[in-house]
Amino acid sequence: MKQTRRNFIKIASAASFLAPLSLPAIAKIRQTSLNTFVVPPLDKGERKGNNVSFKLAIQSGKTSFFNGVNTPTIGLNQSYLGPVLRAKRGDTISINVSNHINEVATVHWHGMTLPAKMDGGPHQFIQPNKTWISKFKIRQEAGTLWYHSHAMHKTGPQVYHGLAGMFIVDDEGSDKLGLPDEYGVDDIPCTIQDRRFNQDGTFSYMSSMPDRMMGMMGSIVMVNGVVAPTLVAKSTLLRLRLHNGSNARTYNLAFNDGRSFHVVASDCGFLHKPFQTNKVRLAAAERVEILVDVSDRKELVLKSLPSSGGGMMGMMPMMQMNNKELNIMKIDARQAKQSTRKIPTVLRNSSLNLDPKAVTATRQFELEMGMMGRGGMGGMMGGMMNRMDDGGRDGMFRINGKSMDINRIDFQVKANSTEVWEISNASPLAHPFHVHNVQFRILDRNGKRPNPSESGLKDVVLVHSNERVRIIMKFPEYSDTKVPYMYHCHILEHEDQGMMGQFTVV
């Protein structure tokens, strides 16, 4: 699309808003941020044998991220975020979710294998002052999962304001691996989010065109709802369950002293053996478990390093928000007690057999933005300018040429079948691609084997611009011809604006 000078000026002006707000009020209150690391409350539910019940109340509140400033937020059983739910493989769980906010909401069990009507997607909406009960049997292996809003066109703002939490699944063998497992002591949940604030301390959400295009990113990083916290280590071997709970940002995580650590699990379970590295990439919605040896008893900082490229190819430098170094959290290990745990040499193989010889179908998915699939910056930006008034819901963000229509089922899959999905990215931005109800393995990226940190079971894969990623998955026996599951980009603003589709299992 040919750009006029007027359109170019509009685009450049809008792009300038991408820089985080530099406001005197925020600069002042950041100096007095409440930065003691907070371990989320652990909720194991009410157990009767293998039956476990939970109660979650979606509620509005006010949260003090900075001294003397109360920010309007949404939480579950508290003002911001929710408790860490924990259950075991083989448990039948019942989760009573009540909605006490003044708009429709949902709670999706991200990474869980379960019947479609219990998934918590946009079809399982909860009206204000109503209750929804999700009941299912936990069937997958141990892993760090999570839950969050999935309301149609409202997922982004509701998660941004706090409607999310972690869900830990254990199994009969996970406690025999010798890993740190004392919750809040040497087994630490870490939900990482970035936020932007207005002068009055409220969240700044979707204030510019680039917010719609790239997703919401901010310069203030929080862990478990605390700005730049300090974790006082109680043990010399820490298991950090790192969860990217941000709406859009990809983190390139490393320690300030360059020390190595061991990746032991990805989204949905353990790797076959620990992978030693000194950095790991975490796209929106991804999780990774790492073991960090702090027996030198020093102070260290977990950081996000600038992106090495690939995620925003062809973008203007001013718009490369991932090309910024951020401090995530500090670890003070000066008083840490010697751990009796050791880093294992081998973990275990997954019991989920994903055999390429059993594949019965191969599907192609192309992720698109703008006026045309491969329109580059001109097509993308021109399309964006034409769609700002309606939130971009009329075709700006697409999969296979289609934007989300809640009344359209895009295809059917067969229960117990194994498929390969080929995801190609025709846009200039990287997109984290999520599939509901399955755990998959990455076969290759542009024909090359994935990084060892991605070798475990996953439910999100980051697909770079001009990249093709192949994943293999097996669909469980749950079937429902009417209620669908979702597949979508997990940049939540892209999802809300149409980069999502639906399938049923028959």
mmCIF file of C-alpha atoms in Angstrom, residues 18 39 72 104 108 110 124 141-142 158 162 175 191 193 220 285 333 349 380 396 431 481 485 489 501:
data_model
loop_
_atom_site.group_PDB
_atom_site.id
_atom_site.type_symbol
_atom_site.label_atom_id
_atom_site.label_comp_id
_atom_site.label_asym_id
_atom_site.label_seq_id
_atom_site.Cartn_x
_atom_site.Cartn_y
_atom_site.Cartn_z
ATOM 1 C CA LEU A 18 5.973 2.989 22.107
ATOM 2 C CA VAL A 39 5.702 -16.014 47.379
ATOM 3 C CA PRO A 72 -7.060 -0.480 40.502
ATOM 4 C CA VAL A 104 -18.015 -10.914 31.546
ATOM 5 C CA HIS A 108 -8.860 -20.807 31.101
ATOM 6 C CA HIS A 110 -3.657 -23.107 30.187
ATOM 7 C CA GLN A 124 -17.342 -20.659 28.866
ATOM 8 C CA GLU A 141 2.490 -35.344 33.767
ATOM 9 C CA ALA A 142 3.939 -32.952 36.322
ATOM 10 C CA GLN A 158 -8.221 -8.523 32.097
ATOM 11 C CA GLY A 162 -4.281 -9.237 37.132
ATOM 12 C CA ASP A 175 9.053 -36.126 43.840
ATOM 13 C CA THR A 191 5.409 -14.942 37.328
ATOM 14 C CA GLN A 193 5.128 -9.301 33.934
ATOM 15 C CA ILE A 220 8.371 -1.604 34.777
ATOM 16 C CA ALA A 285 2.833 -17.600 28.140
ATOM 17 C CA ALA A 333 22.301 -15.593 48.632
ATOM 18 C CA ASN A 349 11.363 -39.650 29.478
ATOM 19 C CA MET A 380 0.973 -3.871 8.089
ATOM 20 C CA MET A 396 -5.896 -6.915 10.738
ATOM 21 C CA HIS A 431 4.218 -14.655 17.438
ATOM 22 C CA THR A 481 -18.905 -31.808 18.052
ATOM 23 C CA TYR A 485 -10.898 -25.532 21.516
ATOM 24 C CA CYS A 489 -1.219 -16.055 19.047
ATOM 25 C CA GLY A 501 -9.174 -19.936 15.396
#
